[in-house]
Coordinates of C-alpha atoms and ligand atoms in Angstrom, one line a residue:
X1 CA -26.1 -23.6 -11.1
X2 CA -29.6 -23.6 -9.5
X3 CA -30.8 -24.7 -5.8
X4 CA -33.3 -27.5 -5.9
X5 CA -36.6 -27.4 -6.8
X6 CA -36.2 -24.8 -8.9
X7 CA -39.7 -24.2 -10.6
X8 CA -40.4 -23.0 -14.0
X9 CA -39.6 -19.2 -12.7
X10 CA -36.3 -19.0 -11.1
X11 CA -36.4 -17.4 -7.4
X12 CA -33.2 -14.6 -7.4
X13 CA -33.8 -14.5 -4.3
X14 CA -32.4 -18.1 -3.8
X15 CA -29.9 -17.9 -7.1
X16 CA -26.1 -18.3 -6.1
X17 CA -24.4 -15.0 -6.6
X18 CA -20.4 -15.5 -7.9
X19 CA -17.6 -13.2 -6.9
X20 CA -17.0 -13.4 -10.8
X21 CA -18.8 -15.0 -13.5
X22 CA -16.4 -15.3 -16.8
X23 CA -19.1 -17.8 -18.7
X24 CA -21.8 -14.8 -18.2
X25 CA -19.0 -13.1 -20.4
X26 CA -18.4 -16.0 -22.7
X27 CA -21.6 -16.5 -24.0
X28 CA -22.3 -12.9 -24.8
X29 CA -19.0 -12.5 -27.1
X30 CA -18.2 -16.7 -27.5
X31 CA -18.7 -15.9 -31.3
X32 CA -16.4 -13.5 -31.8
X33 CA -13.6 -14.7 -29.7
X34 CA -13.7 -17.8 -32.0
X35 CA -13.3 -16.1 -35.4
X36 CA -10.7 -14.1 -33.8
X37 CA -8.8 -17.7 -32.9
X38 CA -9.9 -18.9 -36.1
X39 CA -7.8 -16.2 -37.9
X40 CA -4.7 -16.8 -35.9
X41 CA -5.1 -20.9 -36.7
X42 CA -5.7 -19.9 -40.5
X43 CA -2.3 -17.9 -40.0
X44 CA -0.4 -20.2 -38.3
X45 CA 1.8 -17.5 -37.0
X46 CA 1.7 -17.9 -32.8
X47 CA 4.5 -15.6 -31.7
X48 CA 5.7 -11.9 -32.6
X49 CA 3.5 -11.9 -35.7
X50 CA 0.1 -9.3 -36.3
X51 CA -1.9 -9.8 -33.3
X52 CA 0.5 -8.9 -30.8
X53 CA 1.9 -5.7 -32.5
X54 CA -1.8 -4.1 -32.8
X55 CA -2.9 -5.4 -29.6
X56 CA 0.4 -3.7 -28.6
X57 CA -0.4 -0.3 -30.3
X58 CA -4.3 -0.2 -29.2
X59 CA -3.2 -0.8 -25.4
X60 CA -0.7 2.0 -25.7
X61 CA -3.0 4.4 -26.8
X62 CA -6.1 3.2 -24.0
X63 CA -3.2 3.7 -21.5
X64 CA -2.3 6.8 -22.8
X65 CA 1.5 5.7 -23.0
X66 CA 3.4 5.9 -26.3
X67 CA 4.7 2.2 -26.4
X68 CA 3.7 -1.4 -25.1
X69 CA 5.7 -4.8 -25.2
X70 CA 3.6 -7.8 -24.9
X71 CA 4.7 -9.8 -21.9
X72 CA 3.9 -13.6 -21.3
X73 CA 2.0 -12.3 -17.8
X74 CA 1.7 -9.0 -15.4
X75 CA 5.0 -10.5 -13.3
X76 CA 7.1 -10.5 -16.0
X77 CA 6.3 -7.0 -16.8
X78 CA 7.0 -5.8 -13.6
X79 CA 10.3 -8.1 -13.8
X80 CA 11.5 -6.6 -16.8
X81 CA 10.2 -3.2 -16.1
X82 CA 13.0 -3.4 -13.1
X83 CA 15.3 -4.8 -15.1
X84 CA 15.1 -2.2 -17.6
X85 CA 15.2 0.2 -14.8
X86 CA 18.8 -1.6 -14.0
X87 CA 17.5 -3.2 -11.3
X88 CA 20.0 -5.6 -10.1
X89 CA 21.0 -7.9 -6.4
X90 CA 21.1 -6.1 -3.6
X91 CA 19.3 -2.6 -5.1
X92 CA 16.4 -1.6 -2.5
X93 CA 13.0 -1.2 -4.2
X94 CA 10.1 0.3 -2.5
X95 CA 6.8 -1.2 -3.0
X96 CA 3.2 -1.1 -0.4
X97 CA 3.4 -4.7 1.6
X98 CA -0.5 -4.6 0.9
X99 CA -1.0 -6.3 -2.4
X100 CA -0.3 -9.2 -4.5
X101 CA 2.7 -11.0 -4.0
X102 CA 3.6 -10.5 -7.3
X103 CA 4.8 -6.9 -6.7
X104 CA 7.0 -8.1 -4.3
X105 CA 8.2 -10.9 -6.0
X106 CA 9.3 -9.6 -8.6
X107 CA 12.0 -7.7 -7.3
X108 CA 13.0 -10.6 -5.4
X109 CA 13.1 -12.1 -8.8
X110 CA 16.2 -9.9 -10.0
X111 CA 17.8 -10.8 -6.1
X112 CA 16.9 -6.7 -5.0
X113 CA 14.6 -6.0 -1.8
X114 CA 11.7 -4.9 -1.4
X115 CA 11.2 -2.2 1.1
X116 CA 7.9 -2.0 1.8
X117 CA 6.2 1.6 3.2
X118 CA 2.8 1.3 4.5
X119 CA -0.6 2.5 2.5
X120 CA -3.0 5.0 3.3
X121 CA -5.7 3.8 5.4
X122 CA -8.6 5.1 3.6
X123 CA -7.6 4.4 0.2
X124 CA -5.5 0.7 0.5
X125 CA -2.6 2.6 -2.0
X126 CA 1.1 4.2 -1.4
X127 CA 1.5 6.7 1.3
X128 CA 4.3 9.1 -0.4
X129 CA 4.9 10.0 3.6
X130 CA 6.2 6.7 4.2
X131 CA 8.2 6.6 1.4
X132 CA 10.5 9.0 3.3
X133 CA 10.6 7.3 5.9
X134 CA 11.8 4.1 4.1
X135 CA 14.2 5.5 1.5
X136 CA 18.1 4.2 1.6
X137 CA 21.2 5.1 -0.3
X138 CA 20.7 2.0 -1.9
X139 CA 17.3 2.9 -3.1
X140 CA 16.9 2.4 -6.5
X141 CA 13.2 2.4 -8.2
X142 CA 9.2 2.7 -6.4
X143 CA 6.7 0.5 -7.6
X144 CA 3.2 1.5 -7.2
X145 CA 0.3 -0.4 -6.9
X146 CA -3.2 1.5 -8.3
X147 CA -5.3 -1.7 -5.8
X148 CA -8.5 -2.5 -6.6
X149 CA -8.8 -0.5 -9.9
X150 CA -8.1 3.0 -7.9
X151 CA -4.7 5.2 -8.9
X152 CA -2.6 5.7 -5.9
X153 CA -2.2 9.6 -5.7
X154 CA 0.8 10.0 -7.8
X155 CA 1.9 13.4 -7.6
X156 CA 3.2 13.5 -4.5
X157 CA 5.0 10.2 -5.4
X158 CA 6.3 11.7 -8.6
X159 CA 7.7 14.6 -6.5
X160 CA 9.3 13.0 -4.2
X161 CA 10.5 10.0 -7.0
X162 CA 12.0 13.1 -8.9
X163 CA 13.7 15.0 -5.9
X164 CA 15.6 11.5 -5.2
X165 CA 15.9 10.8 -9.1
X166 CA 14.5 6.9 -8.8
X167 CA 12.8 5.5 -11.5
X168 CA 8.7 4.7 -11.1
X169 CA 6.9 1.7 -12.2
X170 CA 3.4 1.2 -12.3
X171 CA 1.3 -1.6 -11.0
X172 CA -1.0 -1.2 -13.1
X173 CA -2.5 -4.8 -13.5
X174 CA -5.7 -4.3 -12.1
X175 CA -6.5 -0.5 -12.7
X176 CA -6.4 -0.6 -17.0
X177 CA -8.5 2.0 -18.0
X178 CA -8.6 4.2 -14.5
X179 CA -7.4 7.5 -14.3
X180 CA -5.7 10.5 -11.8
X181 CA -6.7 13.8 -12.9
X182 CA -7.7 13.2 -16.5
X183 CA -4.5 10.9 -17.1
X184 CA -4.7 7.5 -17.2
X185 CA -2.8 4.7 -15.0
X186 CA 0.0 3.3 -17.5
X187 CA 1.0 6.7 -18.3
X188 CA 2.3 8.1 -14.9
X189 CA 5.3 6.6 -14.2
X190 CA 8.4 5.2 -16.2
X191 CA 7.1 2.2 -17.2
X192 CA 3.8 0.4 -16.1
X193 CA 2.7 -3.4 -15.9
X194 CA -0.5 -4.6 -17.1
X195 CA -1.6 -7.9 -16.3
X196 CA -4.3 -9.8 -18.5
X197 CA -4.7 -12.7 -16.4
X198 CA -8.1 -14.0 -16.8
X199 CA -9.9 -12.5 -13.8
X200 CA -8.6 -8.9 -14.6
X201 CA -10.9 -6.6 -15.9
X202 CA -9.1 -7.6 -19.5
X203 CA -8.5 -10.9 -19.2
X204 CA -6.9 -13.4 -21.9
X205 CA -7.8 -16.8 -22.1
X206 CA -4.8 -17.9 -20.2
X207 CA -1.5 -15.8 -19.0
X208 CA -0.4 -13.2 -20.8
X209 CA 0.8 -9.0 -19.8
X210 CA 2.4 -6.0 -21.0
X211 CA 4.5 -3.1 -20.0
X212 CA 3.3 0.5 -21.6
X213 CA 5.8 3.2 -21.1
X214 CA 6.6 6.6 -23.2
X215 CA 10.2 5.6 -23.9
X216 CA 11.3 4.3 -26.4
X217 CA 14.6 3.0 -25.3
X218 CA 12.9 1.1 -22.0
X219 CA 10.2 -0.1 -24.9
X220 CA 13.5 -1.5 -27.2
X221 CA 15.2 -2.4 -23.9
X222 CA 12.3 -4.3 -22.9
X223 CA 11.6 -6.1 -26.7
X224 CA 15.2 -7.5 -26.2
X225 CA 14.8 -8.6 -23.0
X226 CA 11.6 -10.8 -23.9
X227 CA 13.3 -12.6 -26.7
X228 CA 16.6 -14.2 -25.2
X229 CA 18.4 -10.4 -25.0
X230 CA 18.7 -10.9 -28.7
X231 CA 19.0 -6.9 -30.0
X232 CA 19.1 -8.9 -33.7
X233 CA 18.0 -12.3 -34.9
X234 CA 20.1 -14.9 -33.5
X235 CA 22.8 -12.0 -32.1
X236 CA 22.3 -11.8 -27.5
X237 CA 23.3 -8.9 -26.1
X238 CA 22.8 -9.7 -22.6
X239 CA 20.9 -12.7 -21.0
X240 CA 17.2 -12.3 -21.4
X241 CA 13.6 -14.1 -21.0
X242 CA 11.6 -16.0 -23.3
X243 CA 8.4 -14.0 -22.4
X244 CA 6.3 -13.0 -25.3
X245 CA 2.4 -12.8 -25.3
X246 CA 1.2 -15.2 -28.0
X247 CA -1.0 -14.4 -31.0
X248 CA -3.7 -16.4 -29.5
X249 CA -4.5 -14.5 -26.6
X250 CA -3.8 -11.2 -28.1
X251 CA -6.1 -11.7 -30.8
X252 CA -8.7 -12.9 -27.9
X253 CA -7.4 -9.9 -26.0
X254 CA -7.8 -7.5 -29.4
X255 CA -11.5 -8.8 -29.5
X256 CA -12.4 -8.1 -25.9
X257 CA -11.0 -4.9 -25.8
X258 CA -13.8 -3.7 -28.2
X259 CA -16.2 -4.0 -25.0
X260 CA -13.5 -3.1 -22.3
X261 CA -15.1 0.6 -22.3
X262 CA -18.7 -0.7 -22.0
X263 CA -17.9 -3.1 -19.5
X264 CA -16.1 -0.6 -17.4
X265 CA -19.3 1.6 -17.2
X266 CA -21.4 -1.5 -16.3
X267 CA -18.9 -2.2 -13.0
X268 CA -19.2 1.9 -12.4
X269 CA -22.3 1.7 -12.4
X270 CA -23.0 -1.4 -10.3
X271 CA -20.8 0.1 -8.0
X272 CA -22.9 3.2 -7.5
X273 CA -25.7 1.2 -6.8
X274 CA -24.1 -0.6 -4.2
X275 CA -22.8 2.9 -2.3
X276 CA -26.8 3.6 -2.9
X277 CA -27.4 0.5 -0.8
X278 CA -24.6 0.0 1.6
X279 CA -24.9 3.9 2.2
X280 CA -28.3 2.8 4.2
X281 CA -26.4 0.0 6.3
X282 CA -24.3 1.4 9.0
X283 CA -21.0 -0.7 9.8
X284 CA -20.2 -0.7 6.2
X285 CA -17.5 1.5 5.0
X286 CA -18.0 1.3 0.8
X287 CA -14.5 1.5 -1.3
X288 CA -12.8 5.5 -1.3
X289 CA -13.5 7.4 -4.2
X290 CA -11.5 10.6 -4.2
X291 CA -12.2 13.4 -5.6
X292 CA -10.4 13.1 -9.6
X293 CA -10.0 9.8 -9.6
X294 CA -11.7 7.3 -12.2
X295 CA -11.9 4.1 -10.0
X296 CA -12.9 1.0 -12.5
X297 CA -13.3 -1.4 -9.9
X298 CA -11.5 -4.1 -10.5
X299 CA -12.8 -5.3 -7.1
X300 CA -15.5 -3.6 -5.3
X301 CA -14.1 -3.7 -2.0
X302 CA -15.9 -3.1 1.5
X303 CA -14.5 -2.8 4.7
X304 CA -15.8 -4.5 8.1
X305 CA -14.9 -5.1 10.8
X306 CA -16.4 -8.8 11.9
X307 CA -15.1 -9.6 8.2
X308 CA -14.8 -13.3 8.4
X309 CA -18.1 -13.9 10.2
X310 CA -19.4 -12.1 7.0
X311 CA -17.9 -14.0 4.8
X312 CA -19.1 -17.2 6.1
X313 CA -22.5 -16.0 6.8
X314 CA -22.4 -14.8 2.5
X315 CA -20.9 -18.2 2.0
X316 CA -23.7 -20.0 3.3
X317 CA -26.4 -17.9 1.5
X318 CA -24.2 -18.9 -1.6
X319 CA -22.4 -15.2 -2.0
X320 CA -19.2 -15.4 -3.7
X321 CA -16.9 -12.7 -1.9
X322 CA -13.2 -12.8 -1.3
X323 CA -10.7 -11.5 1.0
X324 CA -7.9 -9.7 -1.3
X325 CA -5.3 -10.1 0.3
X326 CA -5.3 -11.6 4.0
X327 CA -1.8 -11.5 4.4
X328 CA 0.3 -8.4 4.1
X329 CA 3.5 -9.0 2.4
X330 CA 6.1 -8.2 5.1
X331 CA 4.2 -10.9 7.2
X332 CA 4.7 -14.2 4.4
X333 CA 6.5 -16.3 4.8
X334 CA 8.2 -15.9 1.9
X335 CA 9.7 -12.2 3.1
X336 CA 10.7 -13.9 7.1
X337 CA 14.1 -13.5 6.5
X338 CA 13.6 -9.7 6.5
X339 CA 12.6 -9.9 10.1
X340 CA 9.4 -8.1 9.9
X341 CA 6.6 -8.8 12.5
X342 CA 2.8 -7.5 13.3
X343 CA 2.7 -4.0 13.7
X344 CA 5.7 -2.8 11.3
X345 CA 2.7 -1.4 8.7
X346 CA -0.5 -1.5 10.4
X347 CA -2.7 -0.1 8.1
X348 CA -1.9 -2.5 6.2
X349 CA -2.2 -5.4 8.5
X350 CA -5.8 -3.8 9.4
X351 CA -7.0 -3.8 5.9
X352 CA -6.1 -7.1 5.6
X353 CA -8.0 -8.2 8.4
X354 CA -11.1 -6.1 7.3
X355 CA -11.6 -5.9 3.5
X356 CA -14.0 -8.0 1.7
X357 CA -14.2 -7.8 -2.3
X358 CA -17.9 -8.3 -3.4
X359 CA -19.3 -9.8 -6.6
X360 CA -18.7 -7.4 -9.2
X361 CA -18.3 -8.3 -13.2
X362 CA -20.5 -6.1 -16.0
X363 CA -23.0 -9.0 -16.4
X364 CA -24.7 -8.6 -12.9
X365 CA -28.1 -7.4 -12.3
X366 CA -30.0 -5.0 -10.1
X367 CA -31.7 -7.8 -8.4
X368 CA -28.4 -9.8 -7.5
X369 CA -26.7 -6.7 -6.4
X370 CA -29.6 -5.9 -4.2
X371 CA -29.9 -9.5 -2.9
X372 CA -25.9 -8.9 -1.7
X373 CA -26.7 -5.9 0.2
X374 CA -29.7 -7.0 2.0
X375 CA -27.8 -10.4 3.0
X376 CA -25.1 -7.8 4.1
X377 CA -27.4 -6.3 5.7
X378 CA -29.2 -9.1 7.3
X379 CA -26.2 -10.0 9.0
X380 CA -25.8 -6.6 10.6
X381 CA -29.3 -7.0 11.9
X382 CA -30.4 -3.7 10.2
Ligands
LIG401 C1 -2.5 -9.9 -11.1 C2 -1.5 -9.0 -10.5 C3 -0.1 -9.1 -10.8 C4 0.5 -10.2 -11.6 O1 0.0 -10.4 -12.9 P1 0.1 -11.9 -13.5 O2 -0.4 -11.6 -15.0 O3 -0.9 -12.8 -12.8 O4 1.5 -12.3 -13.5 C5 0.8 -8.2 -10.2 N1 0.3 -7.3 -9.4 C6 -1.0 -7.2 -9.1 C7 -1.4 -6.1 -8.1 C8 -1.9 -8.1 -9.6 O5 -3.2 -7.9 -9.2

């Protein structure tokens, strides 16, 4: 997409800036994602065959876990994560109300409750202080949510998971290759979701997800699960899903993860260049990056307080930014009947008010990310 009048040199000062450009991606690796298709359609296997079993093994090892289970998307790994956990209605699961519904919504899926326990203000993940605070007798599990491609600090979660013997999962759907003090995310906890929806940093060509843990009786557990709670062919043990990833998307998923690494420096380093910038333009508070952490920037996230006048004002100069997520999860609708209101977690209500997630994807340029800061800029009259 161009403005008008574009003459035979293109203006980037002009040129629309997405929050996230997948073609950009597409027509740098368009050749090989079809001759990876082509081989499944030459197979005519589509589910549990090749693809899916390696894709399996190499997203283990990047995850530094020692199994993964191919999921039809990120929700039903968390789903069947708690399920393997033995989630069941009217357990008590503690999760952060800032993120994705999904995290919540899945243990509303198995008729448990979420329990929500406020972030950290400075780095949008799990507060293990809260957790105390929140914990029941009828606590059962923690999901954690590593936000914007940051881990939440684990240890003290992990300590206090272990002194109250509850099961962690791992949110990891939009962190997939970060890491905590030399470990990566996926490895952590019990079990760990991965989502491969496409705008994820590994993104399939359609749904598709996958829980990575180091057991191998949640990994068996889980296998049965996906496939109708059959343990054998055509013999149910206990009611399950149909939720498999099919050999489409993993091959697709197989051939993208050959660039995952590369990509992963290109966001890292786009992101330093924006701290570079925004570090000139007070009013701007760039995302946290703690000291041992491996942030991948799933989102590269800014904080702000007149957030919405920014956005418009980027809107209008034809910035793509979004606002993940405006509505803290103890205030949906979807979670009234707990009988939350404003104030219960107000870090979390104040990030939601104040975060903005900036282009970022490995295909931008020096020129674009410049053009983003000095329209941030220009709005804060610096
Ligand atoms: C994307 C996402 C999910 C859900 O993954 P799907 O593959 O879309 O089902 C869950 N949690 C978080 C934090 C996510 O970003």
């Amino acid at each position: 997409m161009r403005l008008m009048s574009t003459p035979s040199q293109p203006n980037p000062l002009l040129e629309p800036v997405p929050q996230l450009d997948l073609a950009a991606q597409y027509s740098a690796i368009g050749a090989e994602i079809r001759t990876a298709v082509e081989r499944v359609m030459a197979s005519q296997q589509f589910v549990l065959g090749r693809e899916g079993t390696a894709l399996e093994e190499e997203i283990a090892r990047l995850c530094g876990a020692a199994h993964g289970v191919g999921l039809a998307s990120g929700t039903d790994a968390l789903i069947l994560a708690l399920r393997a956990c033995g989630i069941q209605a009217g357990d008590e699961v503690l999760v952060p109300p800032f993120t994705f519904v999904a995290t919540g919504s899945a243990v509303s899926a198995l008729g448990a409750k979420p329990v929500f326990a406020d972030i950290r203000p400075d780095t949008y993940n799990m507060d293990f202080s809260q957790l105390e605070r929140r914990v029941t007798p009828r606590t059962r599990a923690i999901v954690v949510v590593h936000l914007y491609g940051l881990a939440a600090d684990m240890d003290p979660i992990l300590a206090f998971a272990k002194s109250r013997k509850l099961p962690v999962i791992e949110d990891n759907a939009q962190a997939i290759g970060a890491s905590y003090k030399g470990r990566r995310t996926g490895s952590l906890g019990d079990a760990a979701c991965v989502s491969f929806y496409p705008t994820k940093n590994l993104g399939a060509y359609g749904d598709a997800g996958m829980v990575v843990t180091n057991s191998a009786e949640m990994a068996a557990r889980i296998r049965t699960l996906r496939n109708h709670g059959q343990s054998e062919k055509y013999l149910s043990t206990e009611p399950g899903w149909n939720s498999r990833l099919d050999e489409i998307q993993a091959a697709i998923l197989r051939v993208k993860l050959r660039h995952l690494a590369n990509w992963q420096r290109a966001r890292q380093s786009h992101a330093a260049e924006y701290n570079r910038l925004f570090s000139q333009i007070p009013g701007v508070m760039p995302p946290p990056a703690p000291e041992g952490f491996e942030h991948v920037y799933h989102q590269y996230t800014i904080r702000i307080e007149q957030r919405d006048a920014l956005q418009k004002f980027l809107g209008e100069r034809k910035i793509g930014s979004t606002v993940y997520y405006p509505f803290p999860l103890h205030l949906q609708p979807l979670y009234s009947a707990l009988g939350h209101k404003a104030g219960d977690f107000p870090h979390s209500e104040r990030a939601a008010q104040e975060v903005l997630s900036l282009p970022m994807y490995p295909e931008l340029r020096n020129e674009q990310l410049a053009r983003v800061a000095g329209t941030v800029a220009e709005f804060l009259k610096c």
